[in-house]
Amino acid sequence: MGKEEDRVLIIGAGPAGLFCAYRLVEAGIPVLIADRMMSPGRKFLLAGASGGLNCTHQGTPDELSQKYYGNEELFKGLLTEFSPAALANWYKTMGSDTFVGNGGKVFTKLGAPEILKHWLEHLDRASWGSPRQAGIPLFTFQGGCEFTGFGDKPDIFMFRQDGKTLELKAKYAVFALGGGSHPETGSNGAWTSLFQAAGIQVAPLRSANCGVAVRWSEPLKERIAELGQIGKTKGYTSLNIRLRCGGASSTGEVVLTPRGLEGSGVYSIGYYIRQQLDKTGSCKVGADLLPDLFQEQITRRLTKPQGKNSLSNYARKALGLAGLPYALFRELSPEGDLRKVKDLYLTVTGCNPLEEAISSAGGVCMAELDANFMLKSRPGCFVIGEMADWEAPTGGYLLQGCFSISYRASEKIIDLLSH
Ligand SMILES: Cc1cc2nc3c(=O)[nH]c(=O)nc-3n(C[C@H](O)[C@H](O)[C@H](O)COP(=O)(O)OP(=O)(O)OC[C@H]3O[C@@H](n4cnc5c(N)ncnc54)[C@H](O)[C@@H]3O)c2cc1C
């Protein structure tokens, strides 16, 4: 007869925790997954809210690992063990084909809600009737159950549910509590102080894949409001400009807002921007306002004299530079030197708040974890997903990272329980 305390306790029902549950249940291991929210996968649902879910990225482990800044070797191994192709196959078993979109981004055909529905149904179906664990379901979700700290014995974990204290006992516990962005999804990062109180080193959670602040002049802010806004709720239009920082150049859209810059083009160089901000409190970012033209083409086109044209007319006629890109040009080049349109600089003064970011940098320090993401100081406790200290840009790398880490930790637990 299976005992409740023999279940693996997974804390946090985001993609990392739910995938761990999936792997363990498939192996016939009973799990209890607890989450402070009443329903699972709230951030996963948000991730796929605006169209298809960018679930992974095309490329070899060697290529993709370069996006996991500072942890390239670790992720090369993780992505070899559970690759983008393996993840795409898994989505297929969850009812969704995938397709390759712009720049190698891989999307699911089904939206996140349908995938999550299949996922939970799969776990529910597998729930009963395992010959190994007759008596308790293989999968139990306990919502509204908030982890509040480690108990006084290594196998005791403290929770709050319905205003009451609850102790759960488990030999193996998997923490998958996420980062601190979009706390309305449940991932509020409050676990950091609980882990620190237990002597576990945690790098502070910080905004990653976030907009950055630029102190635009009032006239430019007005121009952005006038020319940039698509609609009251739809945000701002993206520009075809390229940004550079720390030897990296942006890939993806760049959006001008009255507060600064947003969009995947900014997120892709965000790591380098943050490093410079940490050093000096501000960061110079190179801006190429005409990335589709070579410098020689620009020089040639500008040999035609300006004549009686105003600068804005001349820029429009000679280079096709008009509207908001032209307003940005005037902001960054007060002297109006069109020859420098590919080589301008803007100053970033900070990152937008963590609550608004796509993901968090920081988390449980890698030095606290062994190769299988088990806490060295608490054998039997694993830390997976975004709550470990790694980061990557948007483009499918975040979910792929969560799944690959979860895969490795799950394999280890399966191995431990089969001996
Ligand atoms: C707007 C947005 C768009 C995104 N788009 C993409 C995308 O297109 N592609 C991509 O790859 N990634 C995307 N991401 C990032 C991706 O969603 C996250 O990296 C991923 O969800 C992290 O998974 P996780 O399981 O580690 O943590 P989470 O999904 O954050 O799950 C953590 C869970 O832990 C629970 N929890 C937290 N604290 C406690 C506690 N004390 N007790 C109990 N439970 C607790 C939370 O309620 C939550 O359910 C996006 C994120 C956002 C915000």
Tab-separated table of C-alpha atoms and ligand atoms in Angstrom:
chain	number	residue	atom	x	y	z
A	1	MET	CA	0.000	0.000	0.000
A	2	GLY	CA	1.552	3.365	-0.995
A	3	LYS	CA	1.909	5.901	1.792
A	4	GLU	CA	1.234	9.587	1.296
A	5	GLU	CA	4.692	10.534	2.525
A	6	ASP	CA	6.262	8.315	-0.159
A	7	ARG	CA	5.060	10.800	-2.751
A	8	VAL	CA	7.548	13.158	-4.305
A	9	LEU	CA	6.555	16.642	-3.215
A	10	ILE	CA	6.743	19.159	-6.053
A	11	ILE	CA	6.282	22.748	-4.945
A	12	GLY	CA	5.275	25.082	-7.761
A	13	ALA	CA	3.011	24.105	-10.649
A	14	GLY	CA	4.606	26.057	-13.486
A	15	PRO	CA	6.051	24.318	-16.549
A	16	ALA	CA	9.163	23.131	-14.647
A	17	GLY	CA	7.157	21.565	-11.807
A	18	LEU	CA	4.444	20.167	-14.069
A	19	PHE	CA	6.975	18.601	-16.425
A	20	CYS	CA	8.705	16.985	-13.453
A	21	ALA	CA	5.295	15.658	-12.385
A	22	TYR	CA	4.751	14.329	-15.906
A	23	ARG	CA	8.106	12.485	-15.968
A	24	LEU	CA	7.649	10.972	-12.509
A	25	VAL	CA	4.034	9.921	-13.088
A	26	GLU	CA	5.089	8.294	-16.375
A	27	ALA	CA	7.649	6.345	-14.357
A	28	GLY	CA	4.911	5.245	-11.931
A	29	ILE	CA	6.104	7.512	-9.103
A	30	PRO	CA	3.348	9.270	-7.146
A	31	VAL	CA	3.617	13.031	-6.806
A	32	LEU	CA	1.873	15.733	-4.859
A	33	ILE	CA	2.214	19.100	-6.522
A	34	ALA	CA	1.398	22.089	-4.330
A	35	ASP	CA	0.952	25.658	-5.534
A	36	ARG	CA	-0.027	28.866	-3.775
A	37	MET	CA	-2.464	29.598	-6.596
A	38	MET	CA	-5.722	27.694	-6.923
A	39	SER	CA	-4.946	26.604	-10.480
A	40	PRO	CA	-1.647	25.530	-12.082
A	41	GLY	CA	0.435	27.071	-14.872
A	42	ARG	CA	-0.633	30.698	-14.577
A	43	LYS	CA	2.592	32.128	-16.039
A	44	PHE	CA	2.648	29.481	-18.766
A	45	LEU	CA	-0.825	30.694	-19.756
A	46	LEU	CA	0.412	34.290	-19.817
A	47	ALA	CA	3.402	33.261	-21.958
A	48	GLY	CA	1.084	31.975	-24.633
A	49	ALA	CA	-1.495	34.721	-24.251
A	50	SER	CA	-0.509	36.818	-27.260
A	51	GLY	CA	-0.772	34.281	-30.078
A	52	GLY	CA	1.129	30.974	-30.316
A	53	LEU	CA	3.469	29.872	-27.600
A	54	ASN	CA	7.136	30.402	-28.461
A	55	CYS	CA	8.024	27.079	-26.915
A	56	THR	CA	11.644	26.587	-27.951
A	57	HIS	CA	14.252	27.601	-30.536
A	58	GLN	CA	15.767	25.818	-33.486
A	59	GLY	CA	19.474	24.976	-33.390
A	60	THR	CA	22.084	22.605	-32.074
A	61	PRO	CA	22.842	22.392	-28.338
A	62	ASP	CA	26.173	24.059	-29.132
A	63	GLU	CA	24.486	27.042	-30.793
A	64	LEU	CA	21.615	27.412	-28.340
A	65	SER	CA	23.771	27.076	-25.235
A	66	GLN	CA	25.448	30.390	-26.140
A	67	LYS	CA	22.219	32.120	-25.136
A	68	TYR	CA	22.430	30.891	-21.536
A	69	TYR	CA	24.912	33.574	-20.538
A	70	GLY	CA	27.525	32.406	-18.069
A	71	ASN	CA	26.133	28.832	-18.025
A	72	GLU	CA	26.948	27.801	-21.583
A	73	GLU	CA	28.642	24.477	-20.743
A	74	LEU	CA	25.890	23.431	-18.329
A	75	PHE	CA	23.182	24.116	-20.899
A	76	LYS	CA	25.083	22.402	-23.685
A	77	GLY	CA	24.735	19.223	-21.644
A	78	LEU	CA	21.123	19.906	-20.649
A	79	LEU	CA	20.079	20.653	-24.227
A	80	THR	CA	21.779	17.512	-25.457
A	81	GLU	CA	19.859	15.394	-22.937
A	82	PHE	CA	16.508	17.046	-23.593
A	83	SER	CA	16.760	18.897	-26.873
A	84	PRO	CA	14.412	21.299	-28.683
A	85	ALA	CA	13.421	18.351	-30.903
A	86	ALA	CA	12.572	16.256	-27.825
A	87	LEU	CA	10.513	19.147	-26.470
A	88	ALA	CA	8.705	19.560	-29.795
A	89	ASN	CA	7.892	15.829	-29.704
A	90	TRP	CA	6.581	16.169	-26.200
A	91	TYR	CA	4.281	19.027	-27.294
A	92	LYS	CA	3.024	16.646	-29.953
A	93	THR	CA	2.046	14.147	-27.268
A	94	MET	CA	0.216	17.051	-25.623
A	95	GLY	CA	-1.781	17.441	-28.826
A	96	SER	CA	0.140	20.270	-30.459
A	97	ASP	CA	2.335	20.306	-33.531
A	98	THR	CA	5.028	22.963	-33.697
A	99	PHE	CA	6.326	25.165	-36.483
A	100	VAL	CA	9.401	27.297	-37.046
A	101	GLY	CA	8.737	31.014	-37.211
A	102	ASN	CA	10.920	34.097	-37.591
A	103	GLY	CA	14.599	33.741	-36.789
A	104	GLY	CA	14.376	30.100	-35.733
A	105	LYS	CA	11.778	30.614	-33.005
A	106	VAL	CA	9.616	27.515	-32.597
A	107	PHE	CA	5.904	27.925	-31.842
A	108	THR	CA	3.167	25.509	-30.845
A	109	LYS	CA	0.136	25.333	-33.108
A	110	LEU	CA	-2.198	25.089	-30.143
A	111	GLY	CA	-2.354	27.853	-27.579
A	112	ALA	CA	-1.054	27.465	-24.035
A	113	PRO	CA	-4.550	26.876	-22.529
A	114	GLU	CA	-5.212	23.853	-24.763
A	115	ILE	CA	-1.749	22.413	-24.113
A	116	LEU	CA	-2.126	22.871	-20.365
A	117	LYS	CA	-5.538	21.194	-20.545
A	118	HIS	CA	-4.042	18.140	-22.316
A	119	TRP	CA	-1.153	18.109	-19.846
A	120	LEU	CA	-3.430	18.062	-16.793
A	121	GLU	CA	-5.790	15.532	-18.371
A	122	HIS	CA	-2.806	13.311	-19.092
A	123	LEU	CA	-1.687	13.555	-15.465
A	124	ASP	CA	-5.219	12.905	-14.224
A	125	ARG	CA	-5.690	9.894	-16.495
A	126	ALA	CA	-2.414	8.386	-15.321
A	127	SER	CA	-3.433	9.092	-11.771
A	128	TRP	CA	-5.021	5.843	-10.625
A	129	GLY	CA	-4.242	2.170	-10.893
A	130	SER	CA	-0.476	1.974	-10.779
A	131	PRO	CA	0.458	-1.502	-9.581
A	132	ARG	CA	3.410	0.002	-7.662
A	133	GLN	CA	1.409	2.448	-5.624
A	134	ALA	CA	-2.085	1.071	-5.172
A	135	GLY	CA	-4.010	3.152	-2.684
A	136	ILE	CA	-2.897	6.694	-3.510
A	137	PRO	CA	-3.282	8.520	-6.806
A	138	LEU	CA	-0.131	9.003	-8.830
A	139	PHE	CA	-0.909	12.682	-9.306
A	140	THR	CA	-2.452	15.098	-6.840
A	141	PHE	CA	-2.638	18.864	-7.251
A	142	GLN	CA	-3.101	20.885	-4.092
A	143	GLY	CA	-3.963	24.512	-4.857
A	144	GLY	CA	-3.963	27.446	-2.451
A	145	CYS	CA	-1.068	25.810	-0.610
A	146	GLU	CA	1.836	28.178	-0.006
A	147	PHE	CA	5.305	27.018	0.958
A	148	THR	CA	6.364	28.997	4.043
A	149	GLY	CA	9.665	27.398	4.987
A	150	PHE	CA	11.721	24.340	5.789
A	151	GLY	CA	10.602	22.281	8.781
A	152	ASP	CA	12.705	21.237	11.756
A	153	LYS	CA	13.545	17.884	10.126
A	154	PRO	CA	14.994	17.505	6.605
A	155	ASP	CA	11.869	15.755	5.316
A	156	ILE	CA	9.360	18.283	6.678
A	157	PHE	CA	8.119	21.221	4.609
A	158	MET	CA	5.898	23.965	5.951
A	159	PHE	CA	2.867	25.424	4.162
A	160	ARG	CA	-0.036	27.752	4.744
A	161	GLN	CA	-3.426	26.692	3.451
A	162	ASP	CA	-6.766	28.327	4.262
A	163	GLY	CA	-5.002	30.423	6.902
A	164	LYS	CA	-3.744	27.306	8.696
A	165	THR	CA	-0.240	25.870	9.030
A	166	LEU	CA	0.291	22.599	7.239
A	167	GLU	CA	3.281	20.222	7.451
A	168	LEU	CA	4.028	17.953	4.523
A	169	LYS	CA	6.492	15.107	4.810
A	170	ALA	CA	8.514	13.876	1.848
A	171	LYS	CA	11.864	12.220	1.287
A	172	TYR	CA	12.215	13.992	-2.050
A	173	ALA	CA	11.047	17.544	-2.668
A	174	VAL	CA	11.327	19.506	-5.884
A	175	PHE	CA	11.183	23.289	-5.667
A	176	ALA	CA	9.922	24.916	-8.848
A	177	LEU	CA	8.779	28.273	-7.473
A	178	GLY	CA	9.717	30.437	-10.463
A	179	GLY	CA	11.160	33.941	-10.448
A	180	GLY	CA	9.563	37.201	-9.426
A	181	SER	CA	8.143	38.731	-12.596
A	182	HIS	CA	4.387	39.102	-13.032
A	183	PRO	CA	3.616	38.211	-9.398
A	184	GLU	CA	-0.097	38.101	-10.209
A	185	THR	CA	0.620	34.652	-11.711
A	186	GLY	CA	1.710	33.367	-8.305
A	187	SER	CA	5.478	33.602	-8.836
A	188	ASN	CA	6.154	36.385	-6.367
A	189	GLY	CA	9.736	35.488	-5.427
A	190	ALA	CA	8.854	35.487	-1.705
A	191	TRP	CA	10.684	32.159	-1.421
A	192	THR	CA	14.055	33.951	-1.657
A	193	SER	CA	14.007	35.024	2.003
A	194	LEU	CA	12.848	31.527	3.093
A	195	PHE	CA	15.805	29.952	1.334
A	196	GLN	CA	18.229	32.567	2.644
A	197	ALA	CA	16.938	31.929	6.177
A	198	ALA	CA	17.847	28.262	5.634
A	199	GLY	CA	21.426	29.279	4.767
A	200	ILE	CA	21.017	28.819	1.010
A	201	GLN	CA	22.687	31.465	-1.136
A	202	VAL	CA	20.294	33.263	-3.428
A	203	ALA	CA	21.314	35.931	-5.936
A	204	PRO	CA	18.720	38.758	-5.763
A	205	LEU	CA	15.945	38.457	-8.340
A	206	ARG	CA	16.211	41.171	-10.979
A	207	SER	CA	14.417	42.160	-14.142
A	208	ALA	CA	15.503	40.240	-17.227
A	209	ASN	CA	13.907	40.465	-20.650
A	210	CYS	CA	12.478	43.790	-19.688
A	211	GLY	CA	12.056	47.267	-21.074
A	212	VAL	CA	14.755	49.815	-20.292
A	213	ALA	CA	14.488	53.439	-19.251
A	214	VAL	CA	15.763	56.253	-21.482
A	215	ARG	CA	15.245	59.886	-20.555
A	216	TRP	CA	13.758	61.126	-23.807
A	217	SER	CA	13.254	64.846	-24.292
A	218	GLU	CA	9.690	66.139	-23.879
A	219	PRO	CA	9.304	66.779	-27.640
A	220	LEU	CA	10.265	63.171	-28.438
A	221	LYS	CA	7.881	61.851	-25.790
A	222	GLU	CA	5.145	63.837	-27.470
A	223	ARG	CA	6.133	62.459	-30.881
A	224	ILE	CA	6.050	58.919	-29.504
A	225	ALA	CA	2.580	59.497	-28.093
A	226	GLU	CA	1.459	61.046	-31.371
A	227	LEU	CA	3.128	58.716	-33.901
A	228	GLY	CA	3.981	55.586	-32.006
A	229	GLN	CA	0.796	54.531	-30.328
A	230	ILE	CA	-1.215	52.012	-32.296
A	231	GLY	CA	-4.283	52.258	-30.113
A	232	LYS	CA	-5.139	53.010	-26.516
A	233	THR	CA	-4.544	49.423	-25.408
A	234	LYS	CA	-2.331	48.025	-28.123
A	235	GLY	CA	0.895	49.723	-27.090
A	236	TYR	CA	3.465	51.209	-29.411
A	237	THR	CA	4.573	50.397	-32.899
A	238	SER	CA	7.909	48.652	-33.434
A	239	LEU	CA	10.705	50.270	-35.414
A	240	ASN	CA	13.173	48.732	-37.809
A	241	ILE	CA	16.295	49.785	-35.942
A	242	ARG	CA	19.250	47.807	-34.609
A	243	LEU	CA	20.796	48.272	-31.195
A	244	ARG	CA	24.288	47.320	-30.026
A	245	CYS	CA	25.730	46.746	-26.602
A	246	GLY	CA	28.703	44.820	-25.238
A	247	GLY	CA	29.635	43.362	-28.627
A	248	ALA	CA	26.097	42.018	-29.172
A	249	SER	CA	23.550	43.456	-31.555
A	250	SER	CA	19.811	43.170	-31.207
A	251	THR	CA	17.645	40.719	-33.059
A	252	GLY	CA	13.944	41.384	-33.030
A	253	GLU	CA	11.641	44.303	-32.709
A	254	VAL	CA	12.453	47.521	-30.889
A	255	VAL	CA	9.570	49.568	-29.561
A	256	LEU	CA	9.823	53.204	-28.478
A	257	THR	CA	7.703	54.139	-25.496
A	258	PRO	CA	7.592	57.405	-23.538
A	259	ARG	CA	9.564	55.605	-20.783
A	260	GLY	CA	12.279	54.195	-23.033
A	261	LEU	CA	12.602	51.049	-25.098
A	262	GLU	CA	10.763	47.735	-25.121
A	263	GLY	CA	10.572	44.648	-27.304
A	264	SER	CA	12.534	41.511	-28.065
A	265	GLY	CA	15.267	43.566	-29.768
A	266	VAL	CA	16.015	45.182	-26.403
A	267	TYR	CA	15.590	41.954	-24.417
A	268	SER	CA	18.158	40.196	-26.600
A	269	ILE	CA	20.901	42.595	-25.461
A	270	GLY	CA	19.430	43.159	-21.979
A	271	TYR	CA	22.045	41.019	-20.260
A	272	TYR	CA	24.842	43.272	-21.558
A	273	ILE	CA	22.913	46.440	-20.749
A	274	ARG	CA	22.420	45.275	-17.159
A	275	GLN	CA	26.109	44.453	-16.769
A	276	GLN	CA	27.042	47.982	-17.842
A	277	LEU	CA	24.341	49.516	-15.629
A	278	ASP	CA	25.795	47.596	-12.669
A	279	LYS	CA	29.234	49.026	-13.351
A	280	THR	CA	28.473	52.673	-14.012
A	281	GLY	CA	24.760	53.293	-13.422
A	282	SER	CA	24.106	54.059	-17.074
A	283	CYS	CA	24.717	52.343	-20.373
A	284	LYS	CA	25.490	53.698	-23.815
A	285	VAL	CA	23.667	51.706	-26.459
A	286	GLY	CA	24.568	52.028	-30.132
A	287	ALA	CA	21.656	52.639	-32.500
A	288	ASP	CA	21.569	51.997	-36.234
A	289	LEU	CA	18.452	53.717	-37.556
A	290	LEU	CA	18.804	52.323	-41.080
A	291	PRO	CA	19.934	48.707	-40.656
A	292	ASP	CA	18.843	47.757	-44.188
A	293	LEU	CA	21.283	50.187	-45.836
A	294	PHE	CA	25.074	49.880	-45.936
A	295	GLN	CA	27.107	52.933	-44.934
A	296	GLU	CA	28.389	53.217	-48.529
A	297	GLN	CA	24.814	53.411	-49.839
A	298	ILE	CA	24.023	56.151	-47.341
A	299	THR	CA	27.159	58.092	-48.212
A	300	ARG	CA	26.334	57.801	-51.915
A	301	ARG	CA	22.736	58.938	-51.466
A	302	LEU	CA	23.876	61.912	-49.424
A	303	THR	CA	26.121	63.176	-52.217
A	304	LYS	CA	22.922	64.629	-53.681
A	305	PRO	CA	22.789	68.167	-52.222
A	306	GLN	CA	20.097	69.100	-49.700
A	307	GLY	CA	19.329	72.251	-51.670
A	308	LYS	CA	16.240	74.060	-50.424
A	309	ASN	CA	14.854	70.956	-48.712
A	310	SER	CA	14.347	71.078	-44.988
A	311	LEU	CA	16.431	68.447	-43.184
A	312	SER	CA	13.341	66.278	-42.607
A	313	ASN	CA	12.412	66.392	-46.298
A	314	TYR	CA	15.976	65.683	-47.334
A	315	ALA	CA	16.195	62.708	-44.885
A	316	ARG	CA	12.911	61.326	-46.213
A	317	LYS	CA	13.780	61.761	-49.904
A	318	ALA	CA	17.413	60.651	-49.735
A	319	LEU	CA	17.231	57.914	-47.125
A	320	GLY	CA	13.562	57.129	-46.542
A	321	LEU	CA	14.020	58.262	-42.935
A	322	ALA	CA	10.724	59.722	-41.729
A	323	GLY	CA	8.153	59.704	-38.939
A	324	LEU	CA	9.237	58.317	-35.592
A	325	PRO	CA	12.660	57.072	-36.786
A	326	TYR	CA	13.372	60.621	-37.966
A	327	ALA	CA	12.229	62.052	-34.620
A	328	LEU	CA	14.595	59.603	-32.913
A	329	PHE	CA	17.371	60.683	-35.260
A	330	ARG	CA	16.859	64.323	-34.262
A	331	GLU	CA	16.926	63.308	-30.603
A	332	LEU	CA	20.190	61.395	-30.944
A	333	SER	CA	21.854	63.737	-33.407
A	334	PRO	CA	20.994	67.326	-32.398
A	335	GLU	CA	23.452	68.554	-35.040
A	336	GLY	CA	21.423	66.646	-37.662
A	337	ASP	CA	24.329	64.779	-39.218
A	338	LEU	CA	22.661	62.208	-41.498
A	339	ARG	CA	25.997	60.521	-42.303
A	340	LYS	CA	25.979	59.179	-38.736
A	341	VAL	CA	22.519	57.660	-38.913
A	342	LYS	CA	23.934	54.148	-38.465
A	343	ASP	CA	26.204	55.123	-35.613
A	344	LEU	CA	24.203	56.972	-32.975
A	345	TYR	CA	24.096	56.456	-29.221
A	346	LEU	CA	21.390	56.609	-26.599
A	347	THR	CA	21.788	56.359	-22.842
A	348	VAL	CA	19.902	53.754	-20.860
A	349	THR	CA	19.474	54.729	-17.216
A	350	GLY	CA	17.833	51.634	-15.758
A	351	CYS	CA	15.672	48.553	-16.209
A	352	ASN	CA	11.915	48.512	-15.799
A	353	PRO	CA	10.613	46.921	-12.565
A	354	LEU	CA	10.752	43.161	-12.046
A	355	GLU	CA	6.950	42.920	-11.855
A	356	GLU	CA	6.770	43.976	-15.503
A	357	ALA	CA	9.633	41.839	-16.808
A	358	ILE	CA	9.249	38.640	-18.818
A	359	SER	CA	11.669	36.765	-16.578
A	360	SER	CA	14.042	37.122	-13.650
A	361	ALA	CA	17.788	36.971	-13.420
A	362	GLY	CA	19.155	35.697	-10.110
A	363	GLY	CA	17.819	32.879	-7.957
A	364	VAL	CA	19.350	29.959	-6.069
A	365	CYS	CA	23.095	30.153	-6.783
A	366	MET	CA	24.416	27.383	-9.007
A	367	ALA	CA	27.163	26.711	-6.423
A	368	GLU	CA	24.406	25.509	-4.054
A	369	LEU	CA	23.322	22.829	-6.537
A	370	ASP	CA	24.930	19.624	-7.713
A	371	ALA	CA	24.909	18.554	-11.360
A	372	ASN	CA	21.343	17.199	-10.957
A	373	PHE	CA	20.004	20.418	-9.406
A	374	MET	CA	19.898	18.904	-5.934
A	375	LEU	CA	20.727	21.243	-3.057
A	376	LYS	CA	24.126	20.234	-1.722
A	377	SER	CA	23.133	21.310	1.775
A	378	ARG	CA	19.774	19.455	1.685
A	379	PRO	CA	20.083	16.092	-0.015
A	380	GLY	CA	16.750	15.071	-1.472
A	381	CYS	CA	15.698	18.670	-2.273
A	382	PHE	CA	15.900	19.794	-5.893
A	383	VAL	CA	15.626	23.301	-7.365
A	384	ILE	CA	14.448	23.544	-10.968
A	385	GLY	CA	13.192	26.052	-13.535
A	386	GLU	CA	13.473	29.786	-13.324
A	387	MET	CA	14.190	29.853	-9.586
A	388	ALA	CA	17.767	28.674	-10.206
A	389	ASP	CA	20.262	31.386	-11.112
A	390	TRP	CA	20.436	31.274	-14.898
A	391	GLU	CA	19.028	33.484	-17.593
A	392	ALA	CA	18.430	33.607	-21.318
A	393	PRO	CA	16.732	35.974	-23.772
A	394	THR	CA	13.210	35.502	-25.067
A	395	GLY	CA	12.826	33.399	-28.189
A	396	GLY	CA	11.816	30.088	-26.600
A	397	TYR	CA	15.053	29.701	-24.625
A	398	LEU	CA	13.338	30.251	-21.267
A	399	LEU	CA	10.808	27.440	-21.536
A	400	GLN	CA	13.372	25.146	-23.145
A	401	GLY	CA	15.705	25.832	-20.215
A	402	CYS	CA	12.962	25.061	-17.679
A	403	PHE	CA	12.037	21.784	-19.394
A	404	SER	CA	15.651	20.632	-19.853
A	405	ILE	CA	16.515	21.292	-16.197
A	406	SER	CA	13.322	19.605	-15.077
A	407	TYR	CA	14.163	16.602	-17.250
A	408	ARG	CA	17.578	16.131	-15.697
A	409	ALA	CA	16.318	16.442	-12.110
A	410	SER	CA	13.404	14.062	-12.818
A	411	GLU	CA	15.751	11.461	-14.278
A	412	LYS	CA	17.833	11.640	-11.118
A	413	ILE	CA	14.791	11.182	-8.878
A	414	ILE	CA	13.609	8.223	-10.976
A	415	ASP	CA	17.083	6.760	-10.648
A	416	LEU	CA	17.170	7.295	-6.867
A	417	LEU	CA	13.762	5.700	-6.414
A	418	SER	CA	14.529	2.682	-8.527
A	419	HIS	CA	17.360	1.532	-6.251
B	1	LIG	C1	4.370	37.741	-20.325
B	1	LIG	C2	5.305	36.568	-20.422
B	1	LIG	C3	5.536	35.976	-21.644
B	1	LIG	C4	6.431	34.902	-21.740
B	1	LIG	N1	6.619	34.332	-22.954
B	1	LIG	C5	7.480	33.295	-23.080
B	1	LIG	C6	7.675	32.668	-24.332
B	1	LIG	O1	7.007	32.991	-25.320
B	1	LIG	N2	8.614	31.680	-24.418
B	1	LIG	C7	9.347	31.278	-23.335
B	1	LIG	O2	10.204	30.402	-23.483
B	1	LIG	N3	9.128	31.814	-22.118
B	1	LIG	C8	8.229	32.810	-21.968
B	1	LIG	N4	8.013	33.376	-20.738
B	1	LIG	C9	8.767	32.863	-19.569
B	1	LIG	C10	8.199	31.545	-19.024
B	1	LIG	O3	6.799	31.660	-18.880
B	1	LIG	C11	8.849	31.257	-17.657
B	1	LIG	O4	10.246	31.215	-17.825
B	1	LIG	C12	8.356	29.935	-17.089
B	1	LIG	O5	6.964	30.001	-16.810
B	1	LIG	C13	9.082	29.591	-15.800
B	1	LIG	O6	8.624	28.352	-15.382
B	1	LIG	P1	8.800	27.840	-13.889
B	1	LIG	O7	8.025	26.580	-13.795
B	1	LIG	O8	10.220	27.834	-13.511
B	1	LIG	O9	8.117	28.969	-12.974
B	1	LIG	P2	6.653	29.596	-13.029
B	1	LIG	O10	5.986	29.359	-14.300
B	1	LIG	O11	6.833	30.986	-12.558
B	1	LIG	O12	5.860	28.750	-11.920
B	1	LIG	C14	6.173	28.847	-10.550
B	1	LIG	C15	4.979	28.366	-9.730
B	1	LIG	O13	5.355	28.379	-8.342
B	1	LIG	C16	4.259	28.872	-7.587
B	1	LIG	N5	4.766	29.417	-6.332
B	1	LIG	C17	5.569	30.486	-6.151
B	1	LIG	N6	5.825	30.665	-4.834
B	1	LIG	C18	5.172	29.664	-4.187
B	1	LIG	C19	5.087	29.283	-2.813
B	1	LIG	N7	5.710	29.970	-1.839
B	1	LIG	N8	4.348	28.193	-2.475
B	1	LIG	C20	3.709	27.470	-3.462
B	1	LIG	N9	3.768	27.793	-4.769
B	1	LIG	C21	4.500	28.876	-5.129
B	1	LIG	C22	3.614	29.911	-8.475
B	1	LIG	O14	2.265	30.134	-8.120
B	1	LIG	C23	3.776	29.284	-9.861
B	1	LIG	O15	2.645	28.518	-10.224
B	1	LIG	C24	7.109	34.419	-20.592
B	1	LIG	C25	6.859	35.012	-19.349
B	1	LIG	C26	5.958	36.073	-19.257
B	1	LIG	C27	5.718	36.698	-17.916
